[in-house]
Short mmCIF file of N, CA and C in Angstrom, two decimals:
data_model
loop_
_atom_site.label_atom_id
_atom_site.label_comp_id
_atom_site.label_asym_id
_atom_site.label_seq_id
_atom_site.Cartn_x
_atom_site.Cartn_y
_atom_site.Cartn_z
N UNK D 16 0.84 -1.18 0.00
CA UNK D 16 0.00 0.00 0.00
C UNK D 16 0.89 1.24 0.00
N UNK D 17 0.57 2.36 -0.66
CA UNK D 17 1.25 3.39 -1.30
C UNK D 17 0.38 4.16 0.03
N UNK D 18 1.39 5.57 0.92
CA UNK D 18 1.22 6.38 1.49
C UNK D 18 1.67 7.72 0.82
N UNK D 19 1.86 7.46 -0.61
CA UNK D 19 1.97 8.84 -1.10
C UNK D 19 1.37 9.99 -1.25
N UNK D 20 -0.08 9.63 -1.69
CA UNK D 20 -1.21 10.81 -1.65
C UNK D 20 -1.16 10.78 -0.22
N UNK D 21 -1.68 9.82 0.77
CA UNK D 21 -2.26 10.52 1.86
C UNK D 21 -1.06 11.44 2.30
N UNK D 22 0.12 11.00 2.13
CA UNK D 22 1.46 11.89 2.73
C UNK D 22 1.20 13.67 1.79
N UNK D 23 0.67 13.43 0.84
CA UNK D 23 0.76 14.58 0.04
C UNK D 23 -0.24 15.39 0.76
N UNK D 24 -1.50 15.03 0.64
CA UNK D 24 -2.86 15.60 1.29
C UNK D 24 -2.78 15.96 2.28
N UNK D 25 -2.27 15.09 3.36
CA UNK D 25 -2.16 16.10 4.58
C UNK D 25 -1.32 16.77 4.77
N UNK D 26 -0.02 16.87 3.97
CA UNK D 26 0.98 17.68 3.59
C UNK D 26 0.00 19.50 3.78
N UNK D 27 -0.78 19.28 2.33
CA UNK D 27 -1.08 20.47 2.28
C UNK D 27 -2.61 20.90 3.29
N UNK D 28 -3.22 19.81 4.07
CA UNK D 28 -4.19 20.27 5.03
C UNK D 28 -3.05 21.16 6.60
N UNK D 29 -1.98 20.41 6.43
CA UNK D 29 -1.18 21.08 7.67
C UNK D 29 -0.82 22.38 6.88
N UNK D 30 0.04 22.76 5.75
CA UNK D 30 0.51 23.94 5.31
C UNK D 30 -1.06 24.89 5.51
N UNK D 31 -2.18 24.32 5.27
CA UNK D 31 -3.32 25.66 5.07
C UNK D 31 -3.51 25.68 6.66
N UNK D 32 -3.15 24.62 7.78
CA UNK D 32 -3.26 24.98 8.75
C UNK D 32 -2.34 26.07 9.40
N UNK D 33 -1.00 26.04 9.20
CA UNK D 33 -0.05 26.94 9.29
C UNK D 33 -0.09 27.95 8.49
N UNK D 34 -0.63 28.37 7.29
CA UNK D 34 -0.88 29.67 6.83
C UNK D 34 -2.17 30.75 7.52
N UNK D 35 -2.95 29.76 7.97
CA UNK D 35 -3.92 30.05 8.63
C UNK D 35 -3.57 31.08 9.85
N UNK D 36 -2.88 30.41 10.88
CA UNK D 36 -2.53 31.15 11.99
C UNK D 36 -1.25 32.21 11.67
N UNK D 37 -0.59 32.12 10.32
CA UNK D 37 0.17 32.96 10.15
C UNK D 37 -0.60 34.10 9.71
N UNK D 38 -1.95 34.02 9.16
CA UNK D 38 -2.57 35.06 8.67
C UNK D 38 -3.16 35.57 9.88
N UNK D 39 -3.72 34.65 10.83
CA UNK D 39 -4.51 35.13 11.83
C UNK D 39 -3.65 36.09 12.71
N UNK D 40 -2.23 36.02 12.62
CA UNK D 40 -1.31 36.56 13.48
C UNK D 40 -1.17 38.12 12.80
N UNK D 41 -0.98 37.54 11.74
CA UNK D 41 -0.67 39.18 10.80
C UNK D 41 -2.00 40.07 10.96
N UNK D 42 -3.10 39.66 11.09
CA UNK D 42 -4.33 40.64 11.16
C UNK D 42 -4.72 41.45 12.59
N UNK D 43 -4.10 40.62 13.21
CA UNK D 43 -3.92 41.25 14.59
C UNK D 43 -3.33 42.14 15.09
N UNK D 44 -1.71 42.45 13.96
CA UNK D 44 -0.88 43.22 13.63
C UNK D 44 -1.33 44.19 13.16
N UNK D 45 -2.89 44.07 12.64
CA UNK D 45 -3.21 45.28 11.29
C UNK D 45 -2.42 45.39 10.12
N UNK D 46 -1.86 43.71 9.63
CA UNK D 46 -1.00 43.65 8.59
C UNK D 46 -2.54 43.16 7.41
N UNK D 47 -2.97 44.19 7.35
CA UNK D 47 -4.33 43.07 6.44
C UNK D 47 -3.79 43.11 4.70
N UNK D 48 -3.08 43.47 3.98
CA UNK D 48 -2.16 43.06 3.06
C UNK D 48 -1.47 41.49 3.41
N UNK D 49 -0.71 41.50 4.24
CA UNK D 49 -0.42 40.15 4.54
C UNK D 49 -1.34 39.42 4.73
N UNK D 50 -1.90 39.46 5.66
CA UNK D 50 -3.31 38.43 5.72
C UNK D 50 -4.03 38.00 4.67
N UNK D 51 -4.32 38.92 4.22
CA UNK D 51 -5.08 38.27 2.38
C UNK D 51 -4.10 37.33 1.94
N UNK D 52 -3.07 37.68 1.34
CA UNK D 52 -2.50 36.77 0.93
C UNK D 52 -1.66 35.37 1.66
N UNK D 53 -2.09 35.63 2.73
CA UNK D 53 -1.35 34.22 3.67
C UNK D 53 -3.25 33.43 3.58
N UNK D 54 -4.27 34.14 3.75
CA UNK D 54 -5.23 33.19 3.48
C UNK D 54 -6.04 32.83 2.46
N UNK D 55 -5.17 33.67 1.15
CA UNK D 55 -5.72 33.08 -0.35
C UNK D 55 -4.57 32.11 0.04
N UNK D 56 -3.30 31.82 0.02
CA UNK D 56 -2.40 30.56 -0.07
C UNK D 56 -3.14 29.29 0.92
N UNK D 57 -3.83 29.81 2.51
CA UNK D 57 -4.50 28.48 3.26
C UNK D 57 -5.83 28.17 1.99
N UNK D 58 -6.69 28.78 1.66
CA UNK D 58 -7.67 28.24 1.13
C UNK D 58 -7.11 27.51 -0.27
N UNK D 59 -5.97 27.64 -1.14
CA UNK D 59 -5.63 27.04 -2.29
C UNK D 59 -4.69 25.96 -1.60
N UNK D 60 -4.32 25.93 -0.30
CA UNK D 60 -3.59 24.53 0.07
C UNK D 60 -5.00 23.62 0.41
N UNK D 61 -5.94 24.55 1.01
CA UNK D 61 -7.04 23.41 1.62
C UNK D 61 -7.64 22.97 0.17
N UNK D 62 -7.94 23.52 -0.94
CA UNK D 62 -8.48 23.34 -2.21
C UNK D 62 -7.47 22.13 -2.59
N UNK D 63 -6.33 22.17 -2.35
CA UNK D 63 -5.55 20.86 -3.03
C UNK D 63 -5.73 19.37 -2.30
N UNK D 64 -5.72 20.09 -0.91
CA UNK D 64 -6.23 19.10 0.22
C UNK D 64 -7.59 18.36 -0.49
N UNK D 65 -8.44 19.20 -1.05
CA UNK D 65 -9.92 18.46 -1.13
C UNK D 65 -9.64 17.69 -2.73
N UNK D 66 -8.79 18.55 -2.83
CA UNK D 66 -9.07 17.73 -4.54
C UNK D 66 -8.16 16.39 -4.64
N UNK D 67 -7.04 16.56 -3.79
CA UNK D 67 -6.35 14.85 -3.82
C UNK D 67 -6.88 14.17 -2.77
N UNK D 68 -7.49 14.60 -2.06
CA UNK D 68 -8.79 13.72 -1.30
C UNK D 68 -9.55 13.21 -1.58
N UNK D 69 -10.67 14.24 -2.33
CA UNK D 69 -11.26 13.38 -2.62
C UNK D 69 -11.51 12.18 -4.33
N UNK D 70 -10.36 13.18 -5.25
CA UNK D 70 -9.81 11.70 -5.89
C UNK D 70 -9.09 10.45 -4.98
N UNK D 71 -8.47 10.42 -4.52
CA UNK D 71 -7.68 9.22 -3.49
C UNK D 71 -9.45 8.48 -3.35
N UNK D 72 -9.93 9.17 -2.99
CA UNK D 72 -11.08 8.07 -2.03
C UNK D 72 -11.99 7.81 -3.26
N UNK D 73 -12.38 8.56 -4.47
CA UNK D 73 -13.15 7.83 -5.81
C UNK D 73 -12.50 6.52 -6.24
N UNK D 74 -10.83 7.17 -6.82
CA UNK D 74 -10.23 5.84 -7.34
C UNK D 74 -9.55 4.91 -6.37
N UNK D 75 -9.12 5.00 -5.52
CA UNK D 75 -8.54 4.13 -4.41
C UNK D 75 -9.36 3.58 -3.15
N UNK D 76 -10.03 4.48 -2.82
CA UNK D 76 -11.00 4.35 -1.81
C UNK D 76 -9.96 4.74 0.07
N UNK D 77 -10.74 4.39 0.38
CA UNK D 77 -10.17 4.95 2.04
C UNK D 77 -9.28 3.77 2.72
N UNK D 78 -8.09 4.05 4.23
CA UNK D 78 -8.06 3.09 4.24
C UNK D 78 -8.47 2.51 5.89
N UNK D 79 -8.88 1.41 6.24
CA UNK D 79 -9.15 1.05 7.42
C UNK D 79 -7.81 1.21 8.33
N UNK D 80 -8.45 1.55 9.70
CA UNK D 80 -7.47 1.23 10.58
C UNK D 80 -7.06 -0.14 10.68
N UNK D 81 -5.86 0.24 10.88
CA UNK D 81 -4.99 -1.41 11.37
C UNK D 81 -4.31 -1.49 12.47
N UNK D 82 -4.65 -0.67 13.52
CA UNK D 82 -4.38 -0.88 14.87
C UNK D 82 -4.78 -1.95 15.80
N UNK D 83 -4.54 -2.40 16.89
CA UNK D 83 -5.38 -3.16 17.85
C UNK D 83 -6.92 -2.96 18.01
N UNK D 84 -7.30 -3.96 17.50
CA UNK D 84 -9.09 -4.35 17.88
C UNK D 84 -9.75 -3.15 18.91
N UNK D 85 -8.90 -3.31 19.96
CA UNK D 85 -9.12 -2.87 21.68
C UNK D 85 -9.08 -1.58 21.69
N UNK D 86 -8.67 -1.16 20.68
CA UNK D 86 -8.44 0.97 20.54
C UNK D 86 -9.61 1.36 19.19
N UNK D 87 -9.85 0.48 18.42
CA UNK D 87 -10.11 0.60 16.75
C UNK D 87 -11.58 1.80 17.30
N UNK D 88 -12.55 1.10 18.81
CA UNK D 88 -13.72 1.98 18.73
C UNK D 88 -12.78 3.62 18.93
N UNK D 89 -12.03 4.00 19.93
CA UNK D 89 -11.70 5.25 20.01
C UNK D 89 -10.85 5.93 18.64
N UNK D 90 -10.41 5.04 18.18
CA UNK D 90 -10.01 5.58 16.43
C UNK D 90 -11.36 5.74 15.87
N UNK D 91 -12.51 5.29 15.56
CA UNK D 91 -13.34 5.58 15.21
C UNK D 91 -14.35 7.04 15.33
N UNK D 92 -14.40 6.83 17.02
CA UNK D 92 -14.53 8.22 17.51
C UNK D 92 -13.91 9.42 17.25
N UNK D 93 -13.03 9.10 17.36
CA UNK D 93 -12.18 10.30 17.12
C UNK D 93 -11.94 10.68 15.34
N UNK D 94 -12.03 9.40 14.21
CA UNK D 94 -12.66 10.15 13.06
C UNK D 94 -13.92 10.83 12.91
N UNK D 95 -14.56 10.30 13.41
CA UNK D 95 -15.71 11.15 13.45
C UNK D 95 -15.45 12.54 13.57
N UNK D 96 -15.52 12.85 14.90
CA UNK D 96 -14.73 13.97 15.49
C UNK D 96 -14.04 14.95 14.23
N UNK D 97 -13.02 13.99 14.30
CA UNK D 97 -12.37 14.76 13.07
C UNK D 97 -13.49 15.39 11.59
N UNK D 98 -13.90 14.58 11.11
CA UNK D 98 -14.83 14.20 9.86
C UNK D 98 -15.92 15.88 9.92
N UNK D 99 -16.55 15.95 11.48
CA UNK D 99 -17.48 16.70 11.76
C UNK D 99 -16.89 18.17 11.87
N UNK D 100 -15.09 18.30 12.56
CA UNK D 100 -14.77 19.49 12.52
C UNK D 100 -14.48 19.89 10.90
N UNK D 101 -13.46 19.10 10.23
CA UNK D 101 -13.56 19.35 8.84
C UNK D 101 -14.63 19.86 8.07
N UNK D 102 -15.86 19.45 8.10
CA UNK D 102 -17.23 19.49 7.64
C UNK D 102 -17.53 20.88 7.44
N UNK D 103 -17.65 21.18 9.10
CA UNK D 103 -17.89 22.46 9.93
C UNK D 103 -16.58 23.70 9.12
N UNK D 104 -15.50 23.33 9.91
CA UNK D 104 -14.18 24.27 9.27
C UNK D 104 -14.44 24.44 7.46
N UNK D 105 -14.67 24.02 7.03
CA UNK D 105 -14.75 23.46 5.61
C UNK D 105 -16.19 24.91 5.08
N UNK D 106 -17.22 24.24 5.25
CA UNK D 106 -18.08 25.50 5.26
C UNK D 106 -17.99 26.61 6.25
N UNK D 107 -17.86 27.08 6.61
CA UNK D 107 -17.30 28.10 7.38
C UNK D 107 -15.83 29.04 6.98
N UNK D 108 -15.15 28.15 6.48
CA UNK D 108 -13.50 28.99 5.73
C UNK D 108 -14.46 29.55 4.39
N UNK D 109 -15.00 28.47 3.83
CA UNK D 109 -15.94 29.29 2.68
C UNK D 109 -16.79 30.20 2.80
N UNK D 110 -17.68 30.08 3.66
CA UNK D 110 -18.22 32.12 4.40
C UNK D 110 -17.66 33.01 4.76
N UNK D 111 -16.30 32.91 5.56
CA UNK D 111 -15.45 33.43 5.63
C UNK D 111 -14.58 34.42 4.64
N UNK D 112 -14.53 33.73 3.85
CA UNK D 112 -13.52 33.89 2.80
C UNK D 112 -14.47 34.67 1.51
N UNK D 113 -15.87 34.17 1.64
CA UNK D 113 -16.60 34.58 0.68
C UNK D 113 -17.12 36.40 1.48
N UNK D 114 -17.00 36.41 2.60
CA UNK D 114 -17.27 37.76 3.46
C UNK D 114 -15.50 38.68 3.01
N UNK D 115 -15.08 38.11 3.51
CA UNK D 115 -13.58 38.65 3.11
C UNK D 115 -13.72 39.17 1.74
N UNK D 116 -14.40 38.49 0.55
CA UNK D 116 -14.04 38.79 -0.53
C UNK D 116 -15.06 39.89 -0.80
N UNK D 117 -16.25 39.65 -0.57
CA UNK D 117 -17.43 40.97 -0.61
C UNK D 117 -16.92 42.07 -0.19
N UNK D 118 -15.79 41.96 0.55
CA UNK D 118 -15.80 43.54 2.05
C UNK D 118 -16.98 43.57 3.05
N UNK D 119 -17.04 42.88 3.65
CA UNK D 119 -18.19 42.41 4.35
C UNK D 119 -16.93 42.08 5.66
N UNK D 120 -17.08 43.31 6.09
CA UNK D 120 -15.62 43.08 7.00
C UNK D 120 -16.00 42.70 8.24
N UNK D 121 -17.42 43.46 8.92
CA UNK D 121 -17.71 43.62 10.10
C UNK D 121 -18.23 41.76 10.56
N UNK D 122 -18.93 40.98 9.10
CA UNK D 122 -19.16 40.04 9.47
C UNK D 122 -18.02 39.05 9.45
N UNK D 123 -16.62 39.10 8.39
CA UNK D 123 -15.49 38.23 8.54
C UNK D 123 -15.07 38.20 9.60
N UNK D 124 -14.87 39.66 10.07
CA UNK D 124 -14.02 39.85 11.32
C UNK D 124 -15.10 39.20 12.94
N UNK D 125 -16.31 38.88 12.14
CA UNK D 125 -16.87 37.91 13.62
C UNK D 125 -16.85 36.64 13.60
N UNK D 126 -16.76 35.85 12.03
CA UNK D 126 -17.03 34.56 11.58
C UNK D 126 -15.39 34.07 11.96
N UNK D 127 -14.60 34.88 11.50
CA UNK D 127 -13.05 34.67 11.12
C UNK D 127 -12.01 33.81 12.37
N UNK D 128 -12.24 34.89 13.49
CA UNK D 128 -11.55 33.72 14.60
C UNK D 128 -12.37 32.19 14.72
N UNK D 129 -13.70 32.11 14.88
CA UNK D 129 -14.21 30.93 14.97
C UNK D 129 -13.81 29.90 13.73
N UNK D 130 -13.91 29.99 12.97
CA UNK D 130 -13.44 29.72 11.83
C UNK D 130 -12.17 29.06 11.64
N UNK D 131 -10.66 29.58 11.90
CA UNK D 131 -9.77 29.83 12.89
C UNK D 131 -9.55 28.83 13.35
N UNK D 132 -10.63 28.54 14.14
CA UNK D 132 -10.00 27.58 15.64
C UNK D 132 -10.56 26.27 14.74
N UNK D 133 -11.82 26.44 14.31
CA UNK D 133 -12.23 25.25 13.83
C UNK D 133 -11.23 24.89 12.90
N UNK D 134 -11.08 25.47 11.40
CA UNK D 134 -9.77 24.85 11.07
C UNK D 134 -8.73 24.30 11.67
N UNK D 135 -7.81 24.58 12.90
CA UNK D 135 -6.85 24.49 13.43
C UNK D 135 -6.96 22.97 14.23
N UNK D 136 -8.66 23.39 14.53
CA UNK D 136 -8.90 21.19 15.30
C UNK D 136 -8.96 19.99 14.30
N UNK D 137 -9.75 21.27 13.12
CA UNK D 137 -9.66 20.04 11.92
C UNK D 137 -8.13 19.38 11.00
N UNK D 138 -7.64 20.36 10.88
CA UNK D 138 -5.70 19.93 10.29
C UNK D 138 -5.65 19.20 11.76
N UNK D 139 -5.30 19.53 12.76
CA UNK D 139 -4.54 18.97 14.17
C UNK D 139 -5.12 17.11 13.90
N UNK D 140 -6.33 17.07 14.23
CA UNK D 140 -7.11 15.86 14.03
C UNK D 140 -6.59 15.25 12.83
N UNK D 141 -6.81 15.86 11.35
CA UNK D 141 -6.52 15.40 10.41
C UNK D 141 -5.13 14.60 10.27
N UNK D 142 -4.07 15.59 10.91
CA UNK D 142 -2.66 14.98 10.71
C UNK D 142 -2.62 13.92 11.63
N UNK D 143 -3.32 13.85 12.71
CA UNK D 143 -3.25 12.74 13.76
C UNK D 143 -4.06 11.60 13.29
N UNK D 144 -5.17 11.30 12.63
CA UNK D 144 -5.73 10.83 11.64
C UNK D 144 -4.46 9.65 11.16
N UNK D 145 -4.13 10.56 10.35
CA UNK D 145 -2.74 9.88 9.38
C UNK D 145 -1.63 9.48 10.04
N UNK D 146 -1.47 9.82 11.15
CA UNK D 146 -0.20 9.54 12.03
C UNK D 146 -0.63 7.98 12.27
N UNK D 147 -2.26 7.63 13.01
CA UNK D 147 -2.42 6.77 13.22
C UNK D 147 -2.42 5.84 12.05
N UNK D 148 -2.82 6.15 11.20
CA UNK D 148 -3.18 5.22 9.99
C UNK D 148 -2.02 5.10 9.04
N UNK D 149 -1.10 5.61 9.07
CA UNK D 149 0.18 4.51 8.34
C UNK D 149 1.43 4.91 8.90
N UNK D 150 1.24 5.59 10.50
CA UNK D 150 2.99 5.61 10.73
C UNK D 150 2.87 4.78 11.79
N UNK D 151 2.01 5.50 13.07
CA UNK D 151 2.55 4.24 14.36
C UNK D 151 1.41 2.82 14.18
N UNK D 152 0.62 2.99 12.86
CA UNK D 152 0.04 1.27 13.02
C UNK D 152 0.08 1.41 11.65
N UNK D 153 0.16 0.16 11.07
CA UNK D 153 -0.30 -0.46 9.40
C UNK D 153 -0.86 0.04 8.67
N UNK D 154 -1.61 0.40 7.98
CA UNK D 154 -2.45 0.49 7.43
C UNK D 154 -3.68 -0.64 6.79
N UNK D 155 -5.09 -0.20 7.07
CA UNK D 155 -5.16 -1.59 6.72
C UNK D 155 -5.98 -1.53 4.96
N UNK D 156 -7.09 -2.78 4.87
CA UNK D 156 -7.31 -2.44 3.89
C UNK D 156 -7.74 -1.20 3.22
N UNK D 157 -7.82 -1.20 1.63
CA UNK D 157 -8.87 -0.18 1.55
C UNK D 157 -10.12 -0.19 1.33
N UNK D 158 -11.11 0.53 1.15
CA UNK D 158 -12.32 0.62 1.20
C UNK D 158 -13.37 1.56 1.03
N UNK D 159 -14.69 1.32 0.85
CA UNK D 159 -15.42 2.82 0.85
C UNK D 159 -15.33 3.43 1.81
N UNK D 160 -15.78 4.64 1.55
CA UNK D 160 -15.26 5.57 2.74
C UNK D 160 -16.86 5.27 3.81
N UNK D 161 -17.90 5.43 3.80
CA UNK D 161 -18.90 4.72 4.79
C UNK D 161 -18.30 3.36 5.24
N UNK D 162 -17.62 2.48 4.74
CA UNK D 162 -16.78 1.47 5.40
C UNK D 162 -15.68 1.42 6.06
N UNK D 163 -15.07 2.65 6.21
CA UNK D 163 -13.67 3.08 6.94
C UNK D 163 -14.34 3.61 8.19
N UNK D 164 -15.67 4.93 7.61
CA UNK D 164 -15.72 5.37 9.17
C UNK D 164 -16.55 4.82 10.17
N UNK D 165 -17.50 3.94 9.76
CA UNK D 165 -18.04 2.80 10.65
C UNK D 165 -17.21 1.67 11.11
N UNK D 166 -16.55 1.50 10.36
CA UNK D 166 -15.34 0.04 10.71
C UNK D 166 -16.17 -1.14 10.58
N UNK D 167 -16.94 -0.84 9.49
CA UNK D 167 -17.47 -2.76 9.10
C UNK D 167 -16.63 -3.26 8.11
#
């Protein structure tokens, strides 16, 4: 089993996570020149994120945990978890970003930290995700993705 895409994908879900708080840092500064462009680069890393994602999971499909039986329910949980902040972060960077782009400042600048944090649980989760699933355990088969996050 090849860990290349997933190594790639979350490659760039961590870089839009780290551009993220680099932008969030610069706006705080009143660097809002910087900020635009540190969070057009997070939303075109998260855009690459979704697009070798979700090809990986059309043509390859997902892959099961291959950890111990005895942990597999709290790996489960905790995709979820993950699955639901992504979801959330996911629509939300897109209101965000779509307020940002209107000049619709008064509402970015309320959506924007929340937004923020949610991204920041969703990469954190995400990379831990992958940590579990092909560095400190196996990987196991692959599969549909309703069959990875139930674990039948």
């Amino acid at each position: 089993m090849s860990i290349i895409l997933p190594t790639i994908s979350t490659s760039f879900i961590a870089i839009s996570g780290i551009l993220v708080a680099f932008g969030w840092y610069n706006i705080r500064r009143r660097r809002t020149e910087t900020h635009i462009k540190l969070m057009k680069w997070a939303a075109i890393f998260a855009t690459l994120f979704f697009i070798t994602y979700v090809s990986r999971t059309a043509f390859v499909g997902n892959t099961h945990f291959g950890g111990p039986d005895d942990i597999r329910i709290f790996y489960q949980i905790f995709l979820l978890f993950h699955i639901v902040l992504a979801t959330v972060g996911g629509v939300m960077g897109l209101v965000t970003l779509y307020y940002g782009y209107k000049k619709q400042y008064a509402k970015h600048k309320k959506i924007g930290p929340w937004t923020s944090v949610i991204w920041f649980g969703s990469a954190i989760t995400g990379v831990t995700v992958y940590t579990l699933l092909y560095l400190i355990y196996p990987g196991g088969e692959t599969a549909g993705v309703l069959d990875v996050i139930f674990g039948w």
